[in-house]
CSV table of C-alpha atoms in Angstrom, one decimal:
chain,number,residue,atom,x,y,z
S,1,UNK,CA,100.5,89.1,103.9
S,2,UNK,CA,103.0,89.9,101.1
S,3,UNK,CA,105.2,86.9,100.0
S,4,UNK,CA,107.7,89.0,98.0
S,5,UNK,CA,108.1,92.7,99.4
S,6,UNK,CA,110.9,93.4,97.0
S,7,UNK,CA,108.6,92.9,94.0
S,8,UNK,CA,106.0,94.8,95.7
S,9,UNK,CA,108.3,97.8,96.1
S,10,UNK,CA,109.5,97.8,92.4
S,11,UNK,CA,105.8,97.4,91.4
S,12,UNK,CA,104.8,100.4,93.3
S,13,UNK,CA,107.4,102.4,91.8
S,14,UNK,CA,106.7,101.1,88.4
S,15,UNK,CA,103.0,102.0,88.8
S,16,UNK,CA,103.8,105.5,90.2
S,17,UNK,CA,105.9,106.3,87.3
S,18,UNK,CA,103.3,104.9,84.7
S,19,UNK,CA,100.6,107.0,86.4
S,20,UNK,CA,102.9,110.3,86.4
S,21,UNK,CA,102.8,110.5,90.3
S,22,UNK,CA,105.5,112.8,92.1
S,23,UNK,CA,105.9,110.3,95.2
S,24,UNK,CA,104.9,106.6,96.0
S,25,UNK,CA,104.3,105.5,99.6
S,26,UNK,CA,105.8,101.8,100.4
S,27,UNK,CA,105.7,100.0,103.7
S,28,UNK,CA,109.3,100.4,105.1
S,29,UNK,CA,111.8,97.8,105.7
S,30,UNK,CA,115.7,97.9,105.9
S,31,UNK,CA,116.1,96.2,102.4
S,32,UNK,CA,113.6,98.8,101.0
S,33,UNK,CA,115.4,101.7,102.4
S,34,UNK,CA,118.8,100.3,101.2
S,35,UNK,CA,117.3,99.9,97.8
S,36,UNK,CA,116.1,103.4,98.0
S,37,UNK,CA,119.5,104.6,98.8
S,38,UNK,CA,121.0,102.9,95.8
S,39,UNK,CA,118.4,104.4,93.5
S,40,UNK,CA,119.1,107.8,94.9
S,41,UNK,CA,122.7,107.4,94.7
S,42,UNK,CA,122.6,106.2,91.1
S,43,UNK,CA,120.1,109.2,90.3
S,44,UNK,CA,117.1,107.2,89.5
S,45,UNK,CA,115.0,108.9,92.3
S,46,UNK,CA,115.0,112.2,93.5
S,47,UNK,CA,114.8,111.6,97.5
S,48,UNK,CA,113.3,109.4,100.0
S,49,UNK,CA,112.2,109.6,103.6
S,50,UNK,CA,110.8,107.3,106.4
S,51,UNK,CA,107.8,108.3,108.3
S,52,UNK,CA,105.7,106.8,110.9
S,53,UNK,CA,101.8,106.8,110.4
S,54,UNK,CA,99.4,105.1,112.9
S,55,UNK,CA,102.2,103.0,114.5
S,56,UNK,CA,103.6,101.7,111.2
S,57,UNK,CA,106.7,103.0,109.1
S,58,UNK,CA,106.6,104.0,105.6
S,59,UNK,CA,109.0,105.1,103.1
S,60,UNK,CA,107.9,108.1,100.7
S,61,UNK,CA,110.0,107.8,97.6
S,62,UNK,CA,110.0,111.1,95.5
S,63,UNK,CA,110.3,110.0,91.8
S,64,UNK,CA,112.5,111.7,89.3
S,65,UNK,CA,111.4,113.0,86.0
S,66,UNK,CA,113.2,115.1,83.3
S,67,UNK,CA,111.5,117.8,81.1
S,68,UNK,CA,107.9,117.1,80.2
S,69,UNK,CA,107.3,114.4,82.8
S,70,UNK,CA,109.7,111.8,81.0
S,71,UNK,CA,110.6,109.3,83.6
S,72,UNK,CA,114.3,108.7,84.5
S,73,UNK,CA,113.6,105.0,85.1
S,74,UNK,CA,112.7,103.0,82.0
S,75,UNK,CA,112.4,99.7,83.4
S,76,UNK,CA,112.7,97.8,86.7
S,77,UNK,CA,112.9,94.1,86.9
S,78,UNK,CA,113.0,91.6,89.8
S,79,UNK,CA,115.6,89.0,89.0
S,80,UNK,CA,115.9,86.8,92.1
S,81,UNK,CA,112.5,85.7,93.7
S,82,UNK,CA,111.4,83.6,96.5
S,83,UNK,CA,110.7,80.6,94.2
S,84,UNK,CA,114.0,80.8,92.3
S,85,UNK,CA,116.9,82.5,93.8
S,86,UNK,CA,119.6,83.8,91.6
S,87,UNK,CA,123.2,84.1,92.8
S,88,UNK,CA,126.3,85.3,91.0
S,89,UNK,CA,130.0,85.5,91.6
S,90,UNK,CA,132.0,88.7,91.4
S,91,UNK,CA,133.4,87.6,88.1
S,92,UNK,CA,129.9,86.8,86.7
S,93,UNK,CA,128.2,90.0,87.3
S,94,UNK,CA,126.7,91.1,83.9
S,95,UNK,CA,126.0,94.7,82.5
S,96,UNK,CA,122.6,95.6,82.4
S,97,UNK,CA,121.2,97.1,79.0
S,98,UNK,CA,124.9,97.3,77.8
S,99,UNK,CA,125.9,99.3,80.8
S,100,UNK,CA,123.2,101.9,80.8
S,101,UNK,CA,121.6,100.2,83.9
S,102,UNK,CA,122.5,98.8,87.2
S,103,UNK,CA,122.2,95.4,89.0
S,104,UNK,CA,121.3,95.5,92.7
S,105,UNK,CA,122.8,92.6,94.6
S,106,UNK,CA,122.5,91.6,98.0
S,107,UNK,CA,126.0,90.7,99.5
S,108,UNK,CA,127.7,90.0,102.5
S,109,UNK,CA,128.9,93.7,102.6
S,110,UNK,CA,125.3,94.8,102.3
S,111,UNK,CA,123.3,96.0,99.2
S,112,UNK,CA,125.6,97.0,96.2
S,113,UNK,CA,125.5,98.0,92.7
S,114,UNK,CA,126.9,95.4,90.3
S,115,UNK,CA,129.8,97.7,89.5
S,116,UNK,CA,130.5,98.4,93.3
S,117,UNK,CA,130.4,94.7,93.7
S,118,UNK,CA,132.9,93.8,91.1
S,119,UNK,CA,135.4,96.4,92.4
S,120,UNK,CA,135.1,95.0,95.9
S,121,UNK,CA,135.2,91.4,94.3
S,122,UNK,CA,132.3,90.1,96.2
S,123,UNK,CA,129.3,88.2,94.7
S,124,UNK,CA,125.6,87.8,96.0
S,125,UNK,CA,122.0,87.5,95.2
S,126,UNK,CA,120.8,89.5,92.4
S,127,UNK,CA,117.9,91.4,93.7
S,128,UNK,CA,116.7,93.6,90.6
S,129,UNK,CA,117.8,95.1,87.3
S,130,UNK,CA,117.1,98.9,86.9
S,131,UNK,CA,117.5,100.8,83.6
């Protein structure tokens, strides 16, 4: 049993990048698929797809590299965690690495980047920072 599936998801992506893999496989869930959608939209991953294997759903996340296997994602950090939830209002959403990264928030309007949450004037739980 995994107590923090989002941290596990981020760790699998981080480890895949460090090992130079083209893709990583993670157990599927709606929130992980939403995280993949945001990472793809923002250009941090190439693509993802959901597959079924032996009765279980998995996400295959195709990682994105630039020339010479230099990874696009330089860092991933879990912000809110099961033992310490971090919430923020729309006015208090901070820039990640001086605007070079993104904050991913779980809001009443679904998963949004920090920039989109500010535009829609909605706050929520800060799930992760990606740069």
